[in-house]
Amino acid sequence: MKTKTKQEIKEYCKMLKLMAVSEHFEKLITETEDMGEYLRELLALEVEREQQRAVDRRLKAAKFPYKKYIEDLEIDCLPKPMQRKLPSLITLDFIRQGQNLILTGNPGTGKTHSAIGLGIKACEAGYKVLYTTIPTLVTELKESNDQKKLRAYERKFEKYDLVIADELGYVSFDRAGADLLFNNLSMRSSTKSTIITSNLTFNRWDEVFGDPAITSAIVDRLTYKAILVDMEGDSYRLRETLKENGTSFEEIAK
């Protein structure tokens, strides 16, 4: 049996935690070279299946509301800033570097689709991901605080490599909610990545937080070394719907 084949078999056994097979296969495979190749290919298939199962588990744990893949995006329909940024974003370097990604712009321009698409790609790459909305996150933080389980919730939250916090700006909240959200997101700053989507520009975030001081603090913390993408533009969703119906955006805009 070729040395390379032996090494690959041992590596696959290690990945699958088949220590007995790793220890004894050389003694058992003595007949032909083909037997060694057969075992290698069999283990390779098992590793591939296990890796897919792991991806499926991460996708389920991420709690995406639906599957929206980056590959399904109509790139030409996205706002120009996102068209320019997307090639670098899909490398996932921003996750490796612990950078935040903030997508701001009017509704329907592809913010959530882009965020979920990047989240799915992160799951496929082995990262632990969570999708939530800002209103849901604030509610869960308040409930955990009331039940004196806030620190346990925060520890769990800190373990995610990427958190997608969608829909900042759709619902405002009180000072207690703003403080909890600020503290929670601040713990991830510069170490783990968060994607924030908002239909409001930064100068309107005080409409959500209700306090200029805390608004300034959270904007400063979230945007430090972050990637900011302006997604103001025509409705991406409307363009997709019109395309499905054989009509162009330009036609109805006349």
PDB file of C-alpha atoms in Angstrom:
ATOM      1  CA  MET A   1       0.000   0.000   0.000  1.00  0.00           C
ATOM      2  CA  LYS A   2       1.312   3.428  -0.918  1.00  0.00           C
ATOM      3  CA  THR A   3       2.559   5.621   1.908  1.00  0.00           C
ATOM      4  CA  LYS A   4       0.243   8.446   0.789  1.00  0.00           C
ATOM      5  CA  THR A   5      -2.774   6.126   0.921  1.00  0.00           C
ATOM      6  CA  LYS A   6      -1.840   5.008   4.454  1.00  0.00           C
ATOM      7  CA  GLN A   7      -1.524   8.634   5.588  1.00  0.00           C
ATOM      8  CA  GLU A   8      -4.909   9.564   4.126  1.00  0.00           C
ATOM      9  CA  ILE A   9      -6.587   6.555   5.768  1.00  0.00           C
ATOM     10  CA  LYS A  10      -5.093   7.492   9.142  1.00  0.00           C
ATOM     11  CA  GLU A  11      -6.216  11.116   8.721  1.00  0.00           C
ATOM     12  CA  TYR A  12      -9.762  10.081   7.837  1.00  0.00           C
ATOM     13  CA  CYS A  13      -9.845   7.694  10.805  1.00  0.00           C
ATOM     14  CA  LYS A  14      -8.726  10.533  13.058  1.00  0.00           C
ATOM     15  CA  MET A  15     -11.471  12.826  11.714  1.00  0.00           C
ATOM     16  CA  LEU A  16     -14.082  10.117  12.259  1.00  0.00           C
ATOM     17  CA  LYS A  17     -12.574   9.049  15.609  1.00  0.00           C
ATOM     18  CA  LEU A  18     -12.024   5.477  14.389  1.00  0.00           C
ATOM     19  CA  MET A  19      -8.954   4.817  16.473  1.00  0.00           C
ATOM     20  CA  ALA A  20      -9.178   1.019  16.312  1.00  0.00           C
ATOM     21  CA  VAL A  21      -9.380   1.061  12.517  1.00  0.00           C
ATOM     22  CA  SER A  22      -6.429   3.449  12.403  1.00  0.00           C
ATOM     23  CA  GLU A  23      -4.374   1.142  14.594  1.00  0.00           C
ATOM     24  CA  HIS A  24      -5.127  -2.173  12.887  1.00  0.00           C
ATOM     25  CA  PHE A  25      -6.001  -1.585   9.210  1.00  0.00           C
ATOM     26  CA  GLU A  26      -2.438  -2.176   7.965  1.00  0.00           C
ATOM     27  CA  LYS A  27      -2.372  -5.671   9.479  1.00  0.00           C
ATOM     28  CA  LEU A  28      -5.787  -6.519   8.029  1.00  0.00           C
ATOM     29  CA  ILE A  29      -5.141  -5.207   4.514  1.00  0.00           C
ATOM     30  CA  THR A  30      -2.462  -7.566   3.222  1.00  0.00           C
ATOM     31  CA  GLU A  31      -3.959  -8.955   0.040  1.00  0.00           C
ATOM     32  CA  THR A  32      -3.866  -6.248  -2.632  1.00  0.00           C
ATOM     33  CA  GLU A  33      -3.246  -2.564  -3.194  1.00  0.00           C
ATOM     34  CA  ASP A  34      -6.866  -2.255  -4.358  1.00  0.00           C
ATOM     35  CA  MET A  35      -8.118  -3.092  -0.872  1.00  0.00           C
ATOM     36  CA  GLY A  36      -6.254  -0.130   0.576  1.00  0.00           C
ATOM     37  CA  GLU A  37      -7.652   2.190  -2.101  1.00  0.00           C
ATOM     38  CA  TYR A  38     -11.130   0.857  -1.447  1.00  0.00           C
ATOM     39  CA  LEU A  39     -10.828   1.591   2.273  1.00  0.00           C
ATOM     40  CA  ARG A  40      -9.466   5.077   1.576  1.00  0.00           C
ATOM     41  CA  GLU A  41     -12.372   5.949  -0.754  1.00  0.00           C
ATOM     42  CA  LEU A  42     -14.908   4.500   1.696  1.00  0.00           C
ATOM     43  CA  LEU A  43     -13.560   6.596   4.548  1.00  0.00           C
ATOM     44  CA  ALA A  44     -13.422   9.680   2.325  1.00  0.00           C
ATOM     45  CA  LEU A  45     -17.136   9.289   1.579  1.00  0.00           C
ATOM     46  CA  GLU A  46     -17.888   8.864   5.278  1.00  0.00           C
ATOM     47  CA  VAL A  47     -15.901  12.013   6.108  1.00  0.00           C
ATOM     48  CA  GLU A  48     -17.790  13.944   3.429  1.00  0.00           C
ATOM     49  CA  ARG A  49     -21.109  12.776   4.852  1.00  0.00           C
ATOM     50  CA  GLU A  50     -20.102  13.682   8.405  1.00  0.00           C
ATOM     51  CA  GLN A  51     -18.965  17.135   7.278  1.00  0.00           C
ATOM     52  CA  GLN A  52     -22.330  17.709   5.588  1.00  0.00           C
ATOM     53  CA  ARG A  53     -24.141  16.565   8.732  1.00  0.00           C
ATOM     54  CA  ALA A  54     -22.090  19.078  10.725  1.00  0.00           C
ATOM     55  CA  VAL A  55     -23.056  21.850   8.275  1.00  0.00           C
ATOM     56  CA  ASP A  56     -26.719  20.839   8.573  1.00  0.00           C
ATOM     57  CA  ARG A  57     -26.478  21.005  12.373  1.00  0.00           C
ATOM     58  CA  ARG A  58     -24.933  24.488  12.234  1.00  0.00           C
ATOM     59  CA  LEU A  59     -27.603  25.678   9.785  1.00  0.00           C
ATOM     60  CA  LYS A  60     -30.366  24.400  12.072  1.00  0.00           C
ATOM     61  CA  ALA A  61     -28.771  25.946  15.157  1.00  0.00           C
ATOM     62  CA  ALA A  62     -28.427  29.308  13.372  1.00  0.00           C
ATOM     63  CA  LYS A  63     -32.246  29.661  13.297  1.00  0.00           C
ATOM     64  CA  PHE A  64     -32.409  31.311   9.881  1.00  0.00           C
ATOM     65  CA  PRO A  65     -36.029  32.269   9.079  1.00  0.00           C
ATOM     66  CA  TYR A  66     -35.485  30.924   5.546  1.00  0.00           C
ATOM     67  CA  LYS A  67     -32.628  29.862   3.284  1.00  0.00           C
ATOM     68  CA  LYS A  68     -31.299  32.706   1.138  1.00  0.00           C
ATOM     69  CA  TYR A  69     -28.018  31.860  -0.547  1.00  0.00           C
ATOM     70  CA  ILE A  70     -25.480  34.396  -1.776  1.00  0.00           C
ATOM     71  CA  GLU A  71     -25.470  32.586  -5.114  1.00  0.00           C
ATOM     72  CA  ASP A  72     -29.189  33.408  -5.521  1.00  0.00           C
ATOM     73  CA  LEU A  73     -28.605  37.167  -5.336  1.00  0.00           C
ATOM     74  CA  GLU A  74     -29.157  39.193  -8.496  1.00  0.00           C
ATOM     75  CA  ILE A  75     -25.899  41.103  -8.120  1.00  0.00           C
ATOM     76  CA  ASP A  76     -26.842  43.776 -10.669  1.00  0.00           C
ATOM     77  CA  CYS A  77     -29.973  44.610  -8.654  1.00  0.00           C
ATOM     78  CA  LEU A  78     -28.047  45.311  -5.443  1.00  0.00           C
ATOM     79  CA  PRO A  79     -27.004  48.864  -4.535  1.00  0.00           C
ATOM     80  CA  LYS A  80     -23.625  49.761  -6.042  1.00  0.00           C
ATOM     81  CA  PRO A  81     -21.743  49.839  -2.697  1.00  0.00           C
ATOM     82  CA  MET A  82     -22.792  46.241  -1.987  1.00  0.00           C
ATOM     83  CA  GLN A  83     -21.853  45.154  -5.505  1.00  0.00           C
ATOM     84  CA  ARG A  84     -18.335  46.449  -4.813  1.00  0.00           C
ATOM     85  CA  LYS A  85     -18.054  44.989  -1.291  1.00  0.00           C
ATOM     86  CA  LEU A  86     -19.589  41.560  -1.900  1.00  0.00           C
ATOM     87  CA  PRO A  87     -16.524  39.829  -3.434  1.00  0.00           C
ATOM     88  CA  SER A  88     -14.456  40.580  -0.323  1.00  0.00           C
ATOM     89  CA  LEU A  89     -17.318  39.802   2.076  1.00  0.00           C
ATOM     90  CA  ILE A  90     -17.834  36.272   0.722  1.00  0.00           C
ATOM     91  CA  THR A  91     -14.218  35.429   1.623  1.00  0.00           C
ATOM     92  CA  LEU A  92     -15.449  35.716   5.258  1.00  0.00           C
ATOM     93  CA  ASP A  93     -12.274  37.549   6.217  1.00  0.00           C
ATOM     94  CA  PHE A  94     -14.400  39.957   8.268  1.00  0.00           C
ATOM     95  CA  ILE A  95     -15.367  37.036  10.535  1.00  0.00           C
ATOM     96  CA  ARG A  96     -11.772  35.857  10.895  1.00  0.00           C
ATOM     97  CA  GLN A  97     -10.791  39.422  11.839  1.00  0.00           C
ATOM     98  CA  GLY A  98     -13.708  39.935  14.237  1.00  0.00           C
ATOM     99  CA  GLN A  99     -15.135  42.845  12.247  1.00  0.00           C
ATOM    100  CA  ASN A 100     -18.734  43.988  12.324  1.00  0.00           C
ATOM    101  CA  LEU A 101     -20.724  44.485   9.121  1.00  0.00           C
ATOM    102  CA  ILE A 102     -23.435  47.124   9.135  1.00  0.00           C
ATOM    103  CA  LEU A 103     -25.934  47.337   6.281  1.00  0.00           C
ATOM    104  CA  THR A 104     -28.135  50.442   6.262  1.00  0.00           C
ATOM    105  CA  GLY A 105     -30.715  51.500   3.715  1.00  0.00           C
ATOM    106  CA  ASN A 106     -34.360  51.653   2.821  1.00  0.00           C
ATOM    107  CA  PRO A 107     -36.490  48.497   2.960  1.00  0.00           C
ATOM    108  CA  GLY A 108     -36.297  45.913   0.189  1.00  0.00           C
ATOM    109  CA  THR A 109     -32.743  46.533  -1.031  1.00  0.00           C
ATOM    110  CA  GLY A 110     -31.348  43.081  -0.166  1.00  0.00           C
ATOM    111  CA  LYS A 111     -29.961  43.656   3.320  1.00  0.00           C
ATOM    112  CA  THR A 112     -31.504  40.593   4.955  1.00  0.00           C
ATOM    113  CA  HIS A 113     -30.881  38.344   1.938  1.00  0.00           C
ATOM    114  CA  SER A 114     -27.220  39.398   1.891  1.00  0.00           C
ATOM    115  CA  ALA A 115     -26.867  38.901   5.654  1.00  0.00           C
ATOM    116  CA  ILE A 116     -28.462  35.443   5.634  1.00  0.00           C
ATOM    117  CA  GLY A 117     -26.466  34.445   2.553  1.00  0.00           C
ATOM    118  CA  LEU A 118     -23.226  35.352   4.336  1.00  0.00           C
ATOM    119  CA  GLY A 119     -24.455  33.528   7.438  1.00  0.00           C
ATOM    120  CA  ILE A 120     -25.116  30.341   5.480  1.00  0.00           C
ATOM    121  CA  LYS A 121     -21.687  30.570   3.869  1.00  0.00           C
ATOM    122  CA  ALA A 122     -20.183  30.967   7.352  1.00  0.00           C
ATOM    123  CA  CYS A 123     -22.006  27.818   8.544  1.00  0.00           C
ATOM    124  CA  GLU A 124     -20.626  25.930   5.553  1.00  0.00           C
ATOM    125  CA  ALA A 125     -17.130  27.141   6.452  1.00  0.00           C
ATOM    126  CA  GLY A 126     -17.420  25.795  10.001  1.00  0.00           C
ATOM    127  CA  TYR A 127     -18.411  28.923  11.913  1.00  0.00           C
ATOM    128  CA  LYS A 128     -21.053  28.984  14.647  1.00  0.00           C
ATOM    129  CA  VAL A 129     -23.789  31.407  13.582  1.00  0.00           C
ATOM    130  CA  LEU A 130     -26.982  32.839  15.090  1.00  0.00           C
ATOM    131  CA  TYR A 131     -29.717  34.759  13.318  1.00  0.00           C
ATOM    132  CA  THR A 132     -32.030  36.954  15.365  1.00  0.00           C
ATOM    133  CA  THR A 133     -33.898  40.222  15.053  1.00  0.00           C
ATOM    134  CA  ILE A 134     -33.117  43.208  17.238  1.00  0.00           C
ATOM    135  CA  PRO A 135     -36.634  43.216  18.785  1.00  0.00           C
ATOM    136  CA  THR A 136     -36.346  39.483  19.597  1.00  0.00           C
ATOM    137  CA  LEU A 137     -32.859  39.951  21.043  1.00  0.00           C
ATOM    138  CA  VAL A 138     -33.978  42.805  23.310  1.00  0.00           C
ATOM    139  CA  THR A 139     -36.984  40.769  24.497  1.00  0.00           C
ATOM    140  CA  GLU A 140     -34.781  37.753  25.315  1.00  0.00           C
ATOM    141  CA  LEU A 141     -32.259  39.953  27.134  1.00  0.00           C
ATOM    142  CA  LYS A 142     -35.020  41.498  29.255  1.00  0.00           C
ATOM    143  CA  GLU A 143     -36.519  38.111  30.081  1.00  0.00           C
ATOM    144  CA  SER A 144     -33.098  36.719  31.020  1.00  0.00           C
ATOM    145  CA  ASN A 145     -32.436  39.756  33.190  1.00  0.00           C
ATOM    146  CA  ASP A 146     -35.792  39.414  34.957  1.00  0.00           C
ATOM    147  CA  GLN A 147     -35.125  35.718  35.595  1.00  0.00           C
ATOM    148  CA  LYS A 148     -31.593  36.459  36.838  1.00  0.00           C
ATOM    149  CA  LYS A 149     -30.164  34.403  33.970  1.00  0.00           C
ATOM    150  CA  LEU A 150     -28.597  37.270  32.041  1.00  0.00           C
ATOM    151  CA  ARG A 151     -24.985  36.183  32.495  1.00  0.00           C
ATOM    152  CA  ALA A 152     -25.756  32.660  31.282  1.00  0.00           C
ATOM    153  CA  TYR A 153     -27.468  34.120  28.210  1.00  0.00           C
ATOM    154  CA  GLU A 154     -24.532  36.429  27.556  1.00  0.00           C
ATOM    155  CA  ARG A 155     -21.999  33.593  27.832  1.00  0.00           C
ATOM    156  CA  LYS A 156     -23.965  31.593  25.271  1.00  0.00           C
ATOM    157  CA  PHE A 157     -24.205  34.642  23.010  1.00  0.00           C
ATOM    158  CA  GLU A 158     -20.455  35.268  23.188  1.00  0.00           C
ATOM    159  CA  LYS A 159     -19.681  31.820  21.747  1.00  0.00           C
ATOM    160  CA  TYR A 160     -21.128  32.589  18.307  1.00  0.00           C
ATOM    161  CA  ASP A 161     -18.541  33.467  15.677  1.00  0.00           C
ATOM    162  CA  LEU A 162     -21.174  35.474  13.809  1.00  0.00           C
ATOM    163  CA  VAL A 163     -24.447  36.972  15.018  1.00  0.00           C
ATOM    164  CA  ILE A 164     -26.880  38.434  12.503  1.00  0.00           C
ATOM    165  CA  ALA A 165     -29.012  41.059  14.269  1.00  0.00           C
ATOM    166  CA  ASP A 166     -31.680  41.994  11.749  1.00  0.00           C
ATOM    167  CA  GLU A 167     -34.251  44.794  11.610  1.00  0.00           C
ATOM    168  CA  LEU A 168     -32.788  47.568  13.754  1.00  0.00           C
ATOM    169  CA  GLY A 169     -35.194  50.473  13.412  1.00  0.00           C
ATOM    170  CA  TYR A 170     -38.522  48.707  12.979  1.00  0.00           C
ATOM    171  CA  VAL A 171     -39.314  48.844  16.709  1.00  0.00           C
ATOM    172  CA  SER A 172     -38.083  51.294  19.335  1.00  0.00           C
ATOM    173  CA  PHE A 173     -37.463  50.270  22.934  1.00  0.00           C
ATOM    174  CA  ASP A 174     -37.005  51.774  26.374  1.00  0.00           C
ATOM    175  CA  ARG A 175     -33.803  52.749  28.155  1.00  0.00           C
ATOM    176  CA  ALA A 176     -33.521  49.385  29.919  1.00  0.00           C
ATOM    177  CA  GLY A 177     -33.686  47.566  26.577  1.00  0.00           C
ATOM    178  CA  ALA A 178     -31.174  49.972  25.043  1.00  0.00           C
ATOM    179  CA  ASP A 179     -28.722  49.445  27.912  1.00  0.00           C
ATOM    180  CA  LEU A 180     -29.006  45.654  27.714  1.00  0.00           C
ATOM    181  CA  LEU A 181     -28.514  45.657  23.945  1.00  0.00           C
ATOM    182  CA  PHE A 182     -25.519  47.980  24.197  1.00  0.00           C
ATOM    183  CA  ASN A 183     -23.829  45.851  26.862  1.00  0.00           C
ATOM    184  CA  ASN A 184     -24.522  42.616  25.004  1.00  0.00           C
ATOM    185  CA  LEU A 185     -23.189  43.779  21.645  1.00  0.00           C
ATOM    186  CA  SER A 186     -20.253  45.562  23.276  1.00  0.00           C
ATOM    187  CA  MET A 187     -18.954  42.258  24.662  1.00  0.00           C
ATOM    188  CA  ARG A 188     -18.456  41.006  21.110  1.00  0.00           C
ATOM    189  CA  SER A 189     -16.721  44.174  19.923  1.00  0.00           C
ATOM    190  CA  SER A 190     -13.345  43.585  18.215  1.00  0.00           C
ATOM    191  CA  THR A 191     -13.378  39.854  18.994  1.00  0.00           C
ATOM    192  CA  LYS A 192     -16.454  38.379  17.288  1.00  0.00           C
ATOM    193  CA  SER A 193     -18.445  39.557  14.284  1.00  0.00           C
ATOM    194  CA  THR A 194     -21.967  40.938  14.210  1.00  0.00           C
ATOM    195  CA  ILE A 195     -23.993  41.833  11.137  1.00  0.00           C
ATOM    196  CA  ILE A 196     -26.492  44.623  11.805  1.00  0.00           C
ATOM    197  CA  THR A 197     -29.170  45.509   9.264  1.00  0.00           C
ATOM    198  CA  SER A 198     -31.142  48.724   9.627  1.00  0.00           C
ATOM    199  CA  ASN A 199     -33.571  50.734   7.551  1.00  0.00           C
ATOM    200  CA  LEU A 200     -32.324  53.853   9.337  1.00  0.00           C
ATOM    201  CA  THR A 201     -29.140  55.837   8.737  1.00  0.00           C
ATOM    202  CA  PHE A 202     -26.933  56.363  11.789  1.00  0.00           C
ATOM    203  CA  ASN A 203     -28.191  59.901  12.401  1.00  0.00           C
ATOM    204  CA  ARG A 204     -31.674  58.443  12.992  1.00  0.00           C
ATOM    205  CA  TRP A 205     -30.710  55.654  15.397  1.00  0.00           C
ATOM    206  CA  ASP A 206     -31.727  57.833  18.346  1.00  0.00           C
ATOM    207  CA  GLU A 207     -35.311  57.224  17.182  1.00  0.00           C
ATOM    208  CA  VAL A 208     -34.772  53.614  18.266  1.00  0.00           C
ATOM    209  CA  PHE A 209     -32.633  54.070  21.369  1.00  0.00           C
ATOM    210  CA  GLY A 210     -34.411  57.209  22.558  1.00  0.00           C
ATOM    211  CA  ASP A 211     -31.307  58.680  24.173  1.00  0.00           C
ATOM    212  CA  PRO A 212     -28.598  60.649  22.311  1.00  0.00           C
ATOM    213  CA  ALA A 213     -25.847  59.559  24.703  1.00  0.00           C
ATOM    214  CA  ILE A 214     -26.447  55.826  24.437  1.00  0.00           C
ATOM    215  CA  THR A 215     -27.060  56.161  20.691  1.00  0.00           C
ATOM    216  CA  SER A 216     -23.685  57.818  20.273  1.00  0.00           C
ATOM    217  CA  ALA A 217     -22.018  55.149  22.416  1.00  0.00           C
ATOM    218  CA  ILE A 218     -23.526  52.190  20.565  1.00  0.00           C
ATOM    219  CA  VAL A 219     -22.810  53.687  17.125  1.00  0.00           C
ATOM    220  CA  ASP A 220     -19.219  54.324  18.180  1.00  0.00           C
ATOM    221  CA  ARG A 221     -18.787  50.790  19.532  1.00  0.00           C
ATOM    222  CA  LEU A 222     -20.436  48.985  16.622  1.00  0.00           C
ATOM    223  CA  THR A 223     -18.736  50.968  13.876  1.00  0.00           C
ATOM    224  CA  TYR A 224     -15.193  50.745  15.250  1.00  0.00           C
ATOM    225  CA  LYS A 225     -13.162  49.033  12.497  1.00  0.00           C
ATOM    226  CA  ALA A 226     -16.474  47.866  11.006  1.00  0.00           C
ATOM    227  CA  ILE A 227     -17.417  47.466   7.355  1.00  0.00           C
ATOM    228  CA  LEU A 228     -20.195  49.922   6.531  1.00  0.00           C
ATOM    229  CA  VAL A 229     -22.332  49.412   3.439  1.00  0.00           C
ATOM    230  CA  ASP A 230     -24.867  51.984   2.267  1.00  0.00           C
ATOM    231  CA  MET A 231     -27.758  50.038   0.761  1.00  0.00           C
ATOM    232  CA  GLU A 232     -30.023  52.892  -0.212  1.00  0.00           C
ATOM    233  CA  GLY A 233     -31.563  52.208  -3.585  1.00  0.00           C
ATOM    234  CA  ASP A 234     -34.451  50.779  -5.547  1.00  0.00           C
ATOM    235  CA  SER A 235     -36.293  47.857  -4.008  1.00  0.00           C
ATOM    236  CA  TYR A 236     -34.475  44.607  -4.716  1.00  0.00           C
ATOM    237  CA  ARG A 237     -37.579  42.630  -3.769  1.00  0.00           C
ATOM    238  CA  LEU A 238     -39.722  44.618  -6.200  1.00  0.00           C
ATOM    239  CA  ARG A 239     -37.223  44.021  -9.000  1.00  0.00           C
ATOM    240  CA  GLU A 240     -37.289  40.266  -8.298  1.00  0.00           C
ATOM    241  CA  THR A 241     -41.098  40.203  -8.302  1.00  0.00           C
ATOM    242  CA  LEU A 242     -41.306  42.168 -11.534  1.00  0.00           C
ATOM    243  CA  LYS A 243     -38.725  39.901 -13.152  1.00  0.00           C
ATOM    244  CA  GLU A 244     -40.804  36.840 -12.247  1.00  0.00           C
ATOM    245  CA  ASN A 245     -43.782  38.535 -13.889  1.00  0.00           C
ATOM    246  CA  GLY A 246     -41.890  39.518 -17.031  1.00  0.00           C
ATOM    247  CA  THR A 247     -41.870  43.253 -16.244  1.00  0.00           C
ATOM    248  CA  SER A 248     -38.888  45.520 -15.668  1.00  0.00           C
ATOM    249  CA  PHE A 249     -38.480  48.109 -12.915  1.00  0.00           C
ATOM    250  CA  GLU A 250     -37.771  50.719 -15.562  1.00  0.00           C
ATOM    251  CA  GLU A 251     -41.099  50.048 -17.267  1.00  0.00           C
ATOM    252  CA  ILE A 252     -43.207  50.763 -14.188  1.00  0.00           C
ATOM    253  CA  ALA A 253     -41.003  53.737 -13.269  1.00  0.00           C
ATOM    254  CA  LYS A 254     -41.953  55.563 -16.483  1.00  0.00           C
TER     255      LYS A 254
END
